[in-house]
Amino acid sequence: MHRIVSFGARHGLPFKGSHDLLIDVRLWMKRNPYHDRKLRYLRGDDLDVIKDIEKTLNLEKSYQTILAMVRHHVSSTPSDYQPYIWVGCTGGHHRSVYVADRLGRDLGLPVQHRD
């Protein structure tokens, strides 16, 4: 079974296995809640952060593209592997947590947050 792990690139890139998928959400989501002092120390699963992230221009289109990539990866990976789906942003607290949690809910996959 695949596993989704959020991470922050500034804490080091994850070890990526040959069947792992790495998604850098900074390419898809330019809006960063870190720059709002009220949100800086909250996480991507906090309602105020979620509301802020959901103001991102073209968020739904970007998320659907990410979801399609992950679905394709899950369906095309041999069943005897247990790959990771790495979801990263700068610090690993806001955008990556939001996307990882949402992917986990939508795909029924376990999620953990590295950073």
XYZ file of N, CA and C in Angstrom:
345
model
N 0.846 -1.186 0.000
C 0.000 0.000 0.000
C 0.889 1.247 0.000
N 0.496 2.231 -0.752
C 1.191 3.505 -0.788
C 1.017 4.235 0.533
N 1.960 5.099 0.829
C 1.889 5.960 2.007
C 2.210 7.382 1.582
N 1.498 8.340 2.127
C 1.714 9.748 1.815
C 2.449 10.378 2.991
N 3.527 11.106 2.685
C 4.309 11.769 3.725
C 4.559 13.216 3.310
N 4.161 14.152 4.157
C 4.484 15.556 3.893
C 5.871 15.835 4.457
N 6.552 16.812 3.849
C 7.896 17.169 4.327
C 8.193 18.615 3.962
N 9.217 19.167 4.604
C 9.708 20.503 4.291
C 11.072 20.404 3.641
N 11.218 21.005 2.473
C 12.477 20.923 1.733
C 13.635 21.534 2.514
N 13.367 22.553 3.337
C 14.466 23.166 4.084
C 15.012 22.237 5.182
N 14.298 21.175 5.481
C 14.761 20.182 6.455
C 15.465 19.013 5.771
N 15.629 19.103 4.470
C 16.289 18.055 3.707
C 15.290 17.278 2.878
N 15.731 16.937 1.671
C 14.872 16.153 0.787
C 14.785 14.717 1.294
N 13.675 14.060 1.066
C 13.538 12.667 1.507
C 14.366 11.738 0.634
N 14.681 10.579 1.189
C 15.265 9.536 0.369
C 14.170 9.041 -0.541
N 14.392 9.105 -1.828
C 13.359 8.722 -2.790
C 13.714 7.376 -3.392
N 12.887 6.385 -3.125
C 13.063 5.068 -3.707
C 12.634 5.060 -5.172
N 12.954 4.011 -5.869
C 12.695 3.943 -7.309
C 11.206 3.974 -7.660
N 10.339 3.595 -6.749
C 8.897 3.600 -7.028
C 8.166 4.709 -6.270
N 8.921 5.602 -5.642
C 8.317 6.716 -4.918
C 7.961 7.839 -5.891
N 7.040 8.684 -5.463
C 6.642 9.868 -6.219
C 6.898 11.080 -5.344
N 7.541 12.100 -5.886
C 7.824 13.319 -5.138
C 7.086 14.476 -5.799
N 6.280 15.188 -5.004
C 5.506 16.326 -5.497
C 5.912 17.561 -4.702
N 6.367 18.588 -5.407
C 6.723 19.851 -4.774
C 5.546 20.807 -4.965
N 4.753 20.996 -3.929
C 3.537 21.801 -4.081
C 3.837 23.290 -4.242
N 5.080 23.692 -3.999
C 5.440 25.103 -4.227
C 5.266 25.470 -5.694
N 5.386 24.496 -6.583
C 5.205 24.749 -8.015
C 3.745 24.987 -8.359
N 2.857 24.461 -7.548
C 1.417 24.512 -7.817
C 0.696 25.558 -6.982
N 1.256 25.862 -5.821
C 0.581 26.734 -4.871
C 1.546 27.824 -4.415
N 1.480 28.971 -5.065
C 2.400 30.072 -4.746
C 2.061 30.740 -3.417
N 0.801 30.755 -3.054
C 0.366 31.390 -1.801
C 0.936 30.589 -0.634
N 1.647 31.269 0.275
C 2.274 30.589 1.407
C 1.770 31.182 2.723
N 1.005 30.431 3.493
C 0.474 30.940 4.765
C 1.564 31.368 5.754
N 2.774 30.898 5.573
C 3.876 31.283 6.462
C 4.062 32.799 6.512
N 3.766 33.478 5.407
C 3.998 34.920 5.345
C 2.949 35.731 6.114
N 1.924 35.084 6.604
C 0.928 35.733 7.460
C 1.303 35.405 8.904
N 1.676 36.416 9.675
C 2.157 36.188 11.050
C 1.154 35.419 11.916
N -0.150 35.602 11.660
C -1.177 34.897 12.444
C -1.179 33.400 12.142
N -0.712 33.030 10.957
C -0.761 31.624 10.527
C 0.583 30.919 10.621
N 1.628 31.670 10.809
C 2.996 31.143 10.727
C 3.230 29.895 11.570
N 2.712 29.871 12.780
C 3.011 28.753 13.682
C 1.884 27.726 13.761
N 0.917 27.859 12.865
C -0.145 26.862 12.756
C 0.240 25.859 11.680
N -0.554 24.809 11.543
C -0.269 23.774 10.544
C -1.355 23.733 9.476
N -1.086 23.018 8.414
C -1.997 22.923 7.287
C -3.296 22.213 7.577
N -3.447 21.662 8.783
C -4.716 21.040 9.151
C -5.544 21.949 10.060
N -5.036 23.150 10.325
C -5.755 24.139 11.112
C -6.752 24.865 10.198
N -7.971 25.078 10.676
C -9.027 25.669 9.859
C -8.629 27.029 9.274
N -7.947 27.876 10.045
C -7.535 29.184 9.528
C -6.530 29.043 8.387
N -5.635 28.086 8.489
C -4.663 27.847 7.420
C -5.369 27.278 6.193
N -6.289 26.359 6.411
C -7.047 25.773 5.301
C -7.784 26.872 4.535
N -8.441 27.769 5.256
C -9.164 28.872 4.616
C -8.213 29.738 3.798
N -7.027 29.991 4.326
C -6.052 30.807 3.609
C -5.561 30.092 2.349
N -5.220 28.832 2.481
C -4.748 28.059 1.326
C -5.820 28.004 0.250
N -7.067 27.883 0.657
C -8.149 27.763 -0.313
C -8.432 29.064 -1.063
N -7.731 30.133 -0.709
C -7.792 31.381 -1.473
C -6.783 31.377 -2.623
N -5.967 30.357 -2.718
C -4.941 30.261 -3.756
C -5.580 30.252 -5.131
N -5.064 31.092 -6.002
C -5.552 31.167 -7.374
C -5.418 29.807 -8.051
N -6.481 29.330 -8.669
C -6.506 28.050 -9.389
C -6.197 26.836 -8.503
N -6.484 26.933 -7.222
C -6.182 25.826 -6.303
C -6.846 24.532 -6.759
N -8.113 24.584 -7.072
C -8.833 23.344 -7.387
C -8.278 22.688 -8.649
N -7.970 23.484 -9.644
C -7.373 22.949 -10.871
C -6.013 22.308 -10.566
N -5.200 22.986 -9.775
C -3.884 22.445 -9.402
C -4.033 21.159 -8.602
N -4.949 21.170 -7.635
C -5.137 19.968 -6.815
C -5.620 18.795 -7.662
N -6.530 19.030 -8.580
C -7.031 17.944 -9.427
C -5.918 17.374 -10.304
N -4.983 18.211 -10.738
C -3.833 17.734 -11.506
C -2.939 16.859 -10.631
N -2.679 17.308 -9.409
C -1.870 16.517 -8.464
C -2.570 15.189 -8.176
N -3.865 15.241 -7.910
C -4.641 14.034 -7.620
C -4.566 13.047 -8.787
N -4.676 13.543 -10.000
C -4.587 12.670 -11.178
C -3.205 12.026 -11.279
N -2.148 12.805 -10.997
C -0.784 12.243 -11.023
C -0.637 11.129 -9.995
N -1.147 11.371 -8.809
C -1.028 10.384 -7.740
C -1.853 9.139 -8.073
N -3.065 9.333 -8.564
C -3.891 8.174 -8.953
C -3.183 7.325 -10.009
N -2.602 7.983 -10.997
C -1.867 7.262 -12.046
C -0.695 6.499 -11.437
N 0.021 7.152 -10.548
C 1.173 6.512 -9.902
C 0.725 5.282 -9.099
N -0.332 5.436 -8.336
C -0.841 4.335 -7.515
C -1.267 3.164 -8.400
N -1.952 3.464 -9.489
C -2.450 2.384 -10.345
C -1.358 1.725 -11.178
N -0.249 2.404 -11.389
C 0.795 1.848 -12.247
C 1.973 1.247 -11.480
N 1.963 1.337 -10.156
C 3.043 0.773 -9.350
C 2.754 -0.693 -9.061
N 3.732 -1.570 -9.267
C 3.523 -2.991 -8.961
C 3.050 -3.190 -7.517
N 2.132 -4.107 -7.315
C 1.503 -4.283 -6.006
C 2.457 -4.820 -4.941
N 3.603 -5.365 -5.331
C 4.526 -5.894 -4.331
C 5.447 -4.807 -3.758
N 5.285 -3.560 -4.187
C 6.054 -2.442 -3.630
C 5.169 -1.656 -2.677
N 5.796 -0.981 -1.726
C 5.080 -0.106 -0.804
C 5.708 1.285 -0.877
N 5.468 1.977 -1.977
C 6.141 3.259 -2.181
C 5.540 4.401 -1.364
N 6.337 5.443 -1.267
C 5.909 6.669 -0.620
C 5.497 7.676 -1.678
N 4.534 8.496 -1.318
C 4.189 9.667 -2.098
C 4.616 10.843 -1.232
N 5.722 11.468 -1.604
C 6.287 12.575 -0.843
C 5.663 13.869 -1.325
N 5.101 14.651 -0.395
C 4.461 15.922 -0.722
C 5.206 17.004 0.051
N 5.937 17.847 -0.681
C 6.789 18.820 -0.014
C 6.459 20.262 -0.323
N 6.839 21.112 0.615
C 6.818 22.555 0.422
C 8.072 23.097 1.117
N 8.121 24.349 1.413
C 9.338 24.924 1.983
C 9.607 24.400 3.395
N 8.669 24.606 4.305
C 8.894 24.232 5.699
C 8.218 22.947 6.140
N 7.254 22.470 5.359
C 6.563 21.235 5.701
C 5.480 21.397 6.746
N 4.971 22.627 6.904
C 3.960 22.866 7.937
C 2.590 23.227 7.391
N 2.545 23.865 6.239
C 1.275 24.399 5.752
C 0.775 23.693 4.489
N 1.331 24.081 3.334
C 0.828 23.585 2.049
C 0.983 22.085 1.902
N 2.128 21.548 2.284
C 2.335 20.105 2.120
C 1.411 19.313 3.036
N 1.172 19.797 4.234
C 0.259 19.127 5.163
C -1.160 19.150 4.593
N -1.577 20.314 4.103
C -2.908 20.446 3.512
C -3.092 19.456 2.364
N -2.153 19.443 1.416
C -2.285 18.576 0.242
C -2.194 17.107 0.635
N -1.252 16.755 1.508
C -1.105 15.354 1.928
C -2.378 14.860 2.610
N -2.926 15.655 3.510
C -4.162 15.254 4.193
C -5.315 15.097 3.204
N -5.408 16.012 2.273
C -6.503 15.947 1.297
C -6.351 14.730 0.381
N -5.124 14.460 -0.069
C -4.883 13.265 -0.885
C -5.226 12.001 -0.100
N -4.818 11.970 1.157
C -5.103 10.805 1.997
C -6.591 10.544 2.119
N -7.369 11.618 2.333
C -8.834 11.470 2.419
C -9.412 11.011 1.087
N -8.981 11.641 0.006
C -9.552 11.336 -1.309
C -9.188 9.940 -1.804
N -8.026 9.443 -1.424
C -7.555 8.148 -1.928
C -7.596 7.030 -0.889
N -7.955 7.363 0.342
C -8.005 6.349 1.395
C -6.634 5.785 1.737
N -5.612 6.649 1.708
C -4.246 6.217 2.009
C -3.777 6.816 3.324
N -2.899 6.106 4.037
C -2.380 6.640 5.284
C -1.463 7.840 5.040
N -1.488 8.782 5.991
C -0.707 10.019 5.879
C 0.120 10.202 7.145
N 1.356 10.647 6.946
C 2.162 11.068 8.095
C 2.863 12.363 7.710
N 3.257 13.117 8.723
C 3.898 14.411 8.504
C 5.302 14.358 9.113
N 6.304 14.388 8.241
C 7.690 14.245 8.675
C 8.170 15.448 9.470
N 7.847 16.648 9.012
C 8.388 17.845 9.648
C 7.307 18.631 10.349
